[in-house]
Coordinates of C-alpha atoms and ligand atoms in Angstrom, one line a residue:
M1 CA 0.0 0.0 0.0
G2 CA 1.3 3.4 -1.0
V3 CA 1.3 6.4 1.3
S4 CA -1.9 8.4 0.8
P5 CA -1.3 11.6 -1.0
S6 CA -1.3 14.8 1.0
F7 CA -3.8 17.1 -0.7
Q8 CA -3.1 20.8 -1.1
A9 CA -5.2 23.7 -2.2
P10 CA -4.9 24.0 -6.0
A11 CA -2.2 26.2 -7.5
G12 CA -3.4 29.8 -7.5
T13 CA -5.9 29.4 -4.7
R14 CA -5.6 30.1 -1.0
D15 CA -7.3 28.9 2.1
V16 CA -8.2 31.7 4.4
L17 CA -8.3 30.5 8.0
P18 CA -9.0 32.2 11.3
P19 CA -7.7 34.7 12.5
E20 CA -6.9 36.0 9.0
S21 CA -10.5 35.4 8.0
A22 CA -11.7 37.9 10.6
R23 CA -10.1 40.6 8.5
W24 CA -12.0 39.4 5.5
E25 CA -15.3 39.6 7.4
A26 CA -14.4 43.1 8.6
L27 CA -13.5 44.2 5.0
V28 CA -16.7 42.9 3.5
D29 CA -18.7 44.5 6.4
C30 CA -17.0 47.8 5.8
F31 CA -17.8 47.6 2.1
A32 CA -21.4 46.6 2.8
R33 CA -21.7 49.7 5.1
V34 CA -20.2 52.1 2.6
A35 CA -22.3 50.7 -0.3
G36 CA -25.4 50.6 1.8
Q37 CA -25.0 54.2 2.8
A38 CA -25.1 55.2 -0.8
G39 CA -28.3 53.2 -1.6
Y40 CA -26.7 50.0 -3.1
G41 CA -28.4 46.7 -2.2
L42 CA -26.7 43.3 -2.1
V43 CA -27.0 41.2 -5.3
L44 CA -26.2 37.5 -5.4
T45 CA -25.6 35.8 -8.7
P46 CA -24.4 32.2 -9.6
L47 CA -20.8 31.3 -9.6
F48 CA -21.2 30.0 -13.2
E49 CA -23.1 31.1 -16.3
E50 CA -23.4 30.1 -19.9
V51 CA -20.1 30.8 -21.6
E52 CA -21.8 33.2 -24.0
V53 CA -22.6 35.6 -21.1
F54 CA -18.9 36.3 -20.7
A55 CA -17.9 35.7 -24.3
R56 CA -20.4 38.4 -25.5
G57 CA -20.2 40.5 -22.4
V58 CA -16.5 40.7 -21.7
G59 CA -15.3 40.1 -25.3
E60 CA -14.0 37.0 -27.2
S61 CA -10.6 38.6 -27.9
T62 CA -9.8 39.5 -24.3
D63 CA -7.3 37.4 -22.4
V64 CA -9.9 36.9 -19.7
V65 CA -12.2 35.1 -22.1
S66 CA -9.9 33.6 -24.7
R67 CA -7.2 32.2 -22.3
E68 CA -8.2 32.4 -18.7
M69 CA -11.8 31.3 -18.4
Y70 CA -12.6 28.1 -16.5
E71 CA -14.9 26.5 -19.0
F72 CA -16.7 23.2 -18.7
E73 CA -19.5 21.2 -20.2
D74 CA -22.2 20.3 -17.6
R75 CA -23.9 17.0 -17.4
G76 CA -26.6 18.3 -19.7
G77 CA -24.1 19.2 -22.4
R78 CA -24.3 23.0 -21.8
R79 CA -21.1 25.1 -22.1
M80 CA -20.6 26.8 -18.8
A81 CA -17.9 29.0 -17.3
L82 CA -17.0 29.9 -13.8
R83 CA -17.4 33.7 -13.6
P84 CA -14.1 35.5 -14.4
E85 CA -15.8 38.7 -13.1
F86 CA -19.2 39.9 -11.9
T87 CA -20.3 42.6 -14.3
A88 CA -21.6 40.4 -17.1
S89 CA -23.5 38.2 -14.6
V90 CA -25.1 41.2 -12.9
V91 CA -26.1 42.6 -16.4
R92 CA -27.6 39.2 -17.3
A93 CA -29.6 39.3 -14.1
F94 CA -30.7 42.8 -14.8
I95 CA -32.0 41.8 -18.2
Q96 CA -33.7 38.7 -16.8
Y97 CA -35.6 40.6 -14.0
R98 CA -35.9 44.2 -15.4
P99 CA -35.8 45.9 -12.1
T100 CA -36.7 49.6 -12.0
T101 CA -33.8 51.9 -12.7
P102 CA -31.5 53.3 -11.4
W103 CA -30.6 49.9 -10.2
K104 CA -27.8 50.1 -7.7
V105 CA -26.3 46.9 -6.4
W106 CA -23.2 45.7 -4.6
Y107 CA -21.6 42.2 -4.4
W108 CA -18.7 40.3 -3.0
G109 CA -17.4 36.8 -3.7
P110 CA -14.9 34.7 -5.7
A111 CA -14.0 35.0 -9.4
F112 CA -11.9 32.7 -11.4
R113 CA -9.2 33.3 -14.0
Y114 CA -6.6 30.8 -15.2
E115 CA -3.6 33.1 -14.8
R116 CA 0.0 32.5 -13.9
P117 CA -0.1 32.5 -10.1
Q118 CA 2.2 35.0 -8.4
A119 CA 2.1 37.5 -5.5
G120 CA -1.2 39.3 -5.8
R121 CA -2.4 37.2 -8.8
Y122 CA -4.5 34.1 -8.2
R123 CA -6.7 31.7 -10.1
Q124 CA -9.4 32.1 -7.5
F125 CA -9.5 35.6 -6.2
H126 CA -12.2 37.7 -4.5
Q127 CA -13.8 41.0 -5.3
V128 CA -16.1 43.5 -3.8
G129 CA -17.9 45.8 -6.2
V130 CA -20.9 47.8 -7.2
E131 CA -22.8 48.3 -10.4
G132 CA -25.2 51.2 -11.1
L133 CA -27.5 50.7 -14.1
G134 CA -29.9 53.1 -15.8
S135 CA -28.3 56.5 -15.7
D136 CA -25.9 58.2 -18.0
E137 CA -25.4 61.2 -15.7
P138 CA -21.8 62.1 -14.9
H139 CA -22.9 62.4 -11.3
L140 CA -23.3 58.6 -11.2
D141 CA -19.7 58.2 -12.3
V142 CA -18.6 60.6 -9.6
E143 CA -20.7 58.7 -7.0
V144 CA -19.3 55.4 -8.0
V145 CA -15.7 56.6 -7.9
A146 CA -16.3 58.4 -4.5
L147 CA -17.7 55.2 -3.1
A148 CA -14.6 53.2 -3.9
W149 CA -12.4 56.0 -2.6
R150 CA -14.4 56.2 0.7
F151 CA -14.1 52.5 1.2
Y152 CA -10.3 52.5 0.8
R153 CA -10.1 55.4 3.2
A154 CA -12.3 53.7 5.7
L155 CA -9.8 50.8 5.8
G156 CA -7.0 53.3 6.4
L157 CA -5.2 53.2 3.1
T158 CA -3.7 56.5 2.0
R159 CA -1.0 55.7 -0.6
L160 CA -3.4 55.3 -3.5
R161 CA -3.5 56.8 -7.0
L162 CA -6.7 57.1 -8.9
D163 CA -6.0 56.9 -12.7
L164 CA -8.8 58.2 -14.9
N165 CA -9.5 58.1 -18.6
S166 CA -12.3 58.2 -21.1
L167 CA -12.6 55.6 -23.8
G168 CA -15.3 57.5 -25.8
D169 CA -18.4 55.8 -27.2
G170 CA -19.7 54.2 -30.4
V171 CA -19.6 57.6 -32.1
C172 CA -16.0 58.6 -31.5
R173 CA -14.3 55.3 -30.9
P174 CA -14.2 54.3 -34.6
A175 CA -12.3 57.5 -35.6
Y176 CA -9.9 56.9 -32.7
R177 CA -9.6 53.3 -33.6
S178 CA -8.7 54.1 -37.2
A179 CA -6.1 56.6 -36.1
L180 CA -4.6 53.9 -33.8
V181 CA -4.7 51.4 -36.6
D182 CA -2.8 53.8 -38.9
F183 CA -0.3 54.4 -36.1
L184 CA 0.2 50.8 -35.2
G185 CA 0.4 49.8 -38.8
S186 CA 3.4 52.0 -39.3
R187 CA 5.1 50.6 -36.2
S188 CA 3.9 46.9 -36.2
A189 CA 7.4 45.5 -36.7
E190 CA 8.4 46.9 -33.3
L191 CA 5.6 45.2 -31.4
C192 CA 6.2 42.2 -29.1
S193 CA 6.1 38.8 -30.7
E194 CA 2.5 38.2 -29.6
H195 CA 1.1 41.4 -31.0
R196 CA 3.3 41.8 -34.1
D197 CA 0.9 39.7 -36.2
R198 CA -2.2 39.9 -34.1
W199 CA -2.5 43.6 -33.2
Q200 CA -5.3 44.2 -35.8
L201 CA -7.6 41.8 -33.9
N202 CA -7.9 44.3 -31.0
P203 CA -5.6 47.3 -31.4
L204 CA -6.5 48.8 -28.0
R205 CA -5.1 45.6 -26.4
V206 CA -1.6 46.7 -27.6
L207 CA -1.8 49.7 -25.3
D208 CA -2.4 47.4 -22.4
C209 CA 0.5 45.0 -23.2
K210 CA 3.1 44.9 -20.4
K211 CA 6.0 43.9 -22.8
E212 CA 8.8 46.5 -23.2
E213 CA 8.5 46.6 -27.0
C214 CA 4.8 47.3 -27.0
R215 CA 5.2 49.9 -24.2
A216 CA 7.7 51.8 -26.2
V217 CA 5.4 51.9 -29.2
A218 CA 2.4 52.7 -27.0
A219 CA 4.2 55.7 -25.6
G220 CA 3.8 57.6 -28.9
A221 CA 0.3 56.3 -29.7
P222 CA -2.7 58.7 -30.2
H223 CA -5.0 59.1 -27.2
Q224 CA -8.8 58.6 -27.2
L225 CA -9.1 61.8 -25.1
D226 CA -8.0 63.8 -28.2
Y227 CA -10.7 62.1 -30.3
L228 CA -13.8 62.5 -28.0
C229 CA -17.0 63.6 -29.6
Q230 CA -18.8 66.6 -28.1
P231 CA -21.2 64.6 -25.8
C232 CA -18.3 62.4 -24.6
S233 CA -16.1 65.4 -24.1
D234 CA -18.9 67.2 -22.1
H235 CA -19.4 64.0 -20.0
W236 CA -15.7 63.8 -19.3
G237 CA -15.5 67.4 -18.2
A238 CA -18.5 67.0 -15.9
V239 CA -17.0 64.0 -14.3
L240 CA -13.7 65.8 -13.6
E241 CA -15.6 68.8 -12.3
G242 CA -17.7 66.6 -9.9
L243 CA -14.5 64.9 -8.6
Q244 CA -12.9 68.2 -8.0
A245 CA -16.0 69.5 -6.2
I246 CA -15.9 66.7 -3.7
K247 CA -12.1 66.8 -3.5
I248 CA -11.2 63.4 -4.8
P249 CA -7.7 63.6 -6.3
Y250 CA -7.2 61.9 -9.7
V251 CA -4.5 61.6 -12.4
V252 CA -5.6 61.7 -16.0
Q253 CA -4.1 58.7 -17.6
P254 CA -4.7 58.9 -21.4
R255 CA -3.1 55.5 -21.9
L256 CA -5.3 53.6 -19.4
V257 CA -7.1 50.9 -21.2
R258 CA -8.7 48.1 -19.4
G259 CA -8.6 44.3 -20.0
L260 CA -12.3 44.0 -20.7
D261 CA -14.0 45.1 -23.9
Y262 CA -17.3 46.5 -22.6
Y263 CA -16.0 49.9 -21.5
T264 CA -17.2 53.2 -22.8
R265 CA -16.5 56.8 -21.6
T266 CA -15.2 57.0 -18.0
T267 CA -12.7 54.3 -17.0
F268 CA -10.6 54.2 -13.9
E269 CA -8.1 52.1 -11.9
V270 CA -6.8 52.5 -8.4
A271 CA -3.1 51.7 -7.8
A272 CA -1.7 51.0 -4.3
E273 CA 1.7 52.7 -4.4
A274 CA 2.8 50.8 -1.3
L275 CA 2.7 47.5 -3.2
G276 CA 5.4 48.6 -5.6
T277 CA 4.9 45.5 -7.8
A278 CA 3.4 44.8 -11.2
Q279 CA 0.2 43.7 -9.4
D280 CA -0.5 47.1 -7.8
A281 CA -4.1 47.6 -9.2
V282 CA -6.3 47.2 -6.2
G283 CA -9.4 48.0 -8.2
G284 CA -10.8 49.2 -11.5
G285 CA -14.0 50.0 -13.3
G286 CA -15.8 52.2 -15.6
R287 CA -18.9 52.9 -17.8
Y288 CA -20.3 50.2 -20.0
D289 CA -23.1 51.9 -21.7
G290 CA -23.5 49.3 -24.5
L291 CA -23.3 46.1 -22.4
V292 CA -26.9 45.6 -21.5
E293 CA -27.9 45.9 -25.2
A294 CA -25.0 43.6 -26.2
L295 CA -26.5 40.9 -23.9
G296 CA -30.0 41.3 -25.4
G297 CA -31.5 44.0 -23.1
P298 CA -32.9 47.5 -23.7
P299 CA -30.4 50.3 -24.2
T300 CA -29.2 51.0 -20.6
P301 CA -26.2 53.1 -19.6
A302 CA -24.3 51.8 -16.6
I303 CA -21.1 52.1 -14.6
G304 CA -19.4 50.1 -11.8
F305 CA -16.2 48.8 -10.4
S306 CA -14.6 45.8 -8.7
L307 CA -11.9 45.7 -6.2
G308 CA -9.6 42.8 -5.4
I309 CA -9.8 41.7 -1.8
E310 CA -6.5 39.9 -1.6
R311 CA -4.6 42.8 -3.2
I312 CA -6.3 45.3 -0.9
L313 CA -5.2 43.3 2.1
L314 CA -1.6 43.1 0.8
A315 CA -1.7 46.9 0.4
C316 CA -3.0 47.3 4.0
D317 CA -0.1 45.1 5.2
A318 CA 2.3 47.3 3.2
E319 CA 0.9 50.4 4.7
G320 CA 0.6 48.8 8.2
V321 CA -3.2 49.6 8.5
F322 CA -6.4 47.7 9.0
A323 CA -5.0 45.3 11.6
S324 CA -6.5 41.9 12.2
A325 CA -9.8 42.3 14.1
G326 CA -9.2 41.0 17.7
S327 CA -11.2 38.2 19.2
E328 CA -14.8 39.1 20.1
L329 CA -15.1 36.5 22.7
A330 CA -16.6 37.7 26.0
A331 CA -16.3 34.7 28.2
F332 CA -14.4 31.4 28.3
V333 CA -15.7 28.7 30.6
V334 CA -13.2 26.5 32.5
D335 CA -14.8 23.5 34.0
V336 CA -12.8 20.9 35.9
T337 CA -15.8 18.9 37.1
G338 CA -16.4 17.0 33.9
G339 CA -17.9 19.5 31.5
A340 CA -21.6 19.5 32.3
A341 CA -21.3 23.0 33.9
A342 CA -19.3 24.3 30.9
L343 CA -22.1 23.0 28.5
A344 CA -24.8 24.7 30.6
I345 CA -23.1 28.0 31.2
T346 CA -21.8 28.5 27.6
E347 CA -25.2 27.7 26.1
E348 CA -26.9 30.0 28.6
L349 CA -24.5 32.8 27.7
R350 CA -24.9 32.3 24.0
E351 CA -28.7 32.3 24.4
A352 CA -28.4 35.6 26.1
G353 CA -26.4 37.0 23.2
I354 CA -23.0 36.9 25.1
S355 CA -20.2 35.2 23.1
A356 CA -18.7 32.3 25.0
D357 CA -16.4 29.4 24.4
R358 CA -15.1 26.5 26.5
A359 CA -12.4 23.8 26.6
F360 CA -13.0 20.3 25.5
G361 CA -11.3 17.1 26.6
R362 CA -11.3 17.1 30.4
R363 CA -8.0 19.0 30.6
S364 CA -6.3 20.3 33.8
L365 CA -7.2 23.6 35.3
R366 CA -3.8 25.0 34.2
A367 CA -4.2 23.8 30.6
Q368 CA -7.8 25.2 30.4
L369 CA -6.7 28.5 31.8
R370 CA -4.0 28.8 29.2
T371 CA -6.5 28.1 26.4
A372 CA -8.8 30.7 28.0
D373 CA -6.0 33.2 28.0
R374 CA -5.2 32.5 24.3
S375 CA -8.8 32.8 23.3
G376 CA -8.8 36.5 23.7
A377 CA -11.8 36.4 26.0
A378 CA -12.4 39.2 28.5
V379 CA -13.2 36.9 31.4
A380 CA -12.8 33.3 32.5
L381 CA -15.6 31.6 34.4
I382 CA -14.1 28.8 36.5
V383 CA -16.0 25.9 37.9
G384 CA -14.2 23.5 40.3
P385 CA -15.7 21.0 42.7
E386 CA -16.2 23.6 45.4
E387 CA -17.9 26.0 43.1
A388 CA -20.1 23.2 41.8
A389 CA -21.1 22.3 45.3
A390 CA -21.8 25.9 46.3
G391 CA -23.7 26.9 43.1
T392 CA -21.1 29.6 42.3
V393 CA -18.4 30.3 39.7
Q394 CA -15.1 32.1 39.9
L395 CA -15.1 35.1 37.6
R396 CA -11.5 36.0 36.6
W397 CA -10.6 39.0 34.5
L398 CA -8.1 38.0 31.8
R399 CA -7.4 41.4 30.3
S400 CA -7.1 43.6 33.4
D401 CA -5.7 43.4 36.9
R402 CA -9.1 43.2 38.5
G403 CA -8.3 39.7 39.7
Q404 CA -10.9 37.1 40.7
E405 CA -14.2 37.0 42.6
E406 CA -16.7 34.3 43.4
I407 CA -20.2 35.0 42.1
D408 CA -23.6 33.3 42.3
R409 CA -24.0 30.9 39.4
A410 CA -27.5 32.3 38.7
K411 CA -26.1 35.8 38.4
V412 CA -23.5 35.0 35.6
V413 CA -25.6 36.4 32.7
S414 CA -26.8 39.5 34.5
R415 CA -23.3 40.3 35.8
L416 CA -21.6 39.9 32.4
R417 CA -24.3 42.0 30.8
E418 CA -23.6 44.7 33.3
E419 CA -19.8 44.5 32.9
L420 CA -19.6 44.1 29.2
G421 CA -22.4 46.4 28.2
Ligands
HAM501 P1 -10.7 43.9 -13.4 O1 -9.8 45.1 -13.6 O2 -10.5 42.8 -14.3 O3 -12.1 44.5 -13.5 O4 -10.6 43.4 -11.9 C1 -10.8 44.3 -10.8 C2 -9.8 44.0 -9.7 O5 -9.8 42.6 -9.3 C3 -8.3 44.2 -10.1 O6 -8.0 45.6 -10.0 C4 -7.6 43.4 -9.0 O7 -7.6 44.1 -7.8 C5 -8.5 42.2 -8.9 N1 -8.1 41.1 -9.7 C6 -8.3 40.8 -11.0 N2 -7.7 39.7 -11.4 C7 -7.1 39.2 -10.3 C8 -6.3 38.0 -10.0 N3 -6.0 37.1 -10.9 N4 -5.8 37.8 -8.7 C9 -6.1 38.8 -7.7 N5 -6.8 39.9 -7.9 C10 -7.3 40.1 -9.2 C11 -13.3 43.8 -13.4 O8 -13.3 42.7 -12.9 C12 -14.5 44.5 -13.8 N6 -15.7 43.6 -13.6 C13 -14.7 45.8 -13.0 C14 -16.0 46.5 -13.3 C15 -17.1 46.5 -12.7 N7 -16.1 47.3 -14.4 C16 -17.4 47.8 -14.4 N8 -18.0 47.2 -13.4

């Protein structure tokens, strides 16, 4: 018989265990609060969709769809994909249910992309995000950017850069595209090996290529900002004005193109300067005024963003902010009389809404007290043979020098309520 294999989490995935997971909970709680304050409600969509939702939504020629999607055939022979992002799923749900607009929703959860795993880049990663559908007003763009900004600030992050661009719309994009095609055509021999022969497929992608050769060419490429039609130009101006009015600092980044094809007009990314790596984008988003129609719905302008939880936490570590949330345990019950008292007291406390834990395994007083101390609880409630006989417990403060006192067993709940508020 061979040795049984020792299984590990798949490459590019991570297990999040306590106490690290407490930070995740706190992060999602914080996002829920900031989004809720701005009138966004939680939306839950499936982890998988028909492949076409993403192929048509995100774009066939994007890396995300053409190389990174986890596709599979289900047992009914349907082509499915694990979601590589949320926006196309949320739009699919919008079209399916036709809620009244503006429809403002937030979400959190895992997304899947078959990328080369490295620091800050995973195959299963997690995002928080919002989508706002049904308004083309620049103020919605400003609200959405401000929401992301407020969230980062609430976590304590300060070393952030907001990069902003406009990608125009169906009216002005073609003129820009043909200028870009002319430009790239004249320089195609200088592009990286991947784009040299394939740049025509999606010329904008070249501007997003990380290879030195493409970056050198992209540096001289024309900008969409110089080709905006009047309505796009007015929209862009109003967004900048709105951001200035509420004092959100931004950097106009004419070369910012995003890796997904649905964008129109305002696009943005947030970089965490403390990360100092290639994976410094802690979030990104923008308008996608044509996506609802592309997926079969009525013309509906929209904008949103998604932020990467793992990268945000890395940025928090790099800035030394948003420390791990401490234990929230109020009481730890130490019972050396067999465990029946521990069972009764912990359950009574929990019923009363007071958090409580206990030791298992009939361990010694010393060992149980050590566990109590490590648990982070504010008090230990100790039951030995004498207390059991007298109907009392010893209440020992673990985080202060108030020492120990014996209290009536029947008064435990009311006493802890008083003490812990
Ligand atoms: P995205 O730029 O593809 O946009 O992803 C947003 C964020 O997710 C990134 O800035 C990064 O923080 C995180 N992220 C992406 N891929 C990975 C990965 N492999 N490992 C770790 N983190 C990652 C979107 O997903 C769009 N849906 C955003 C949006 C919403 N646009 C409009 N609405």
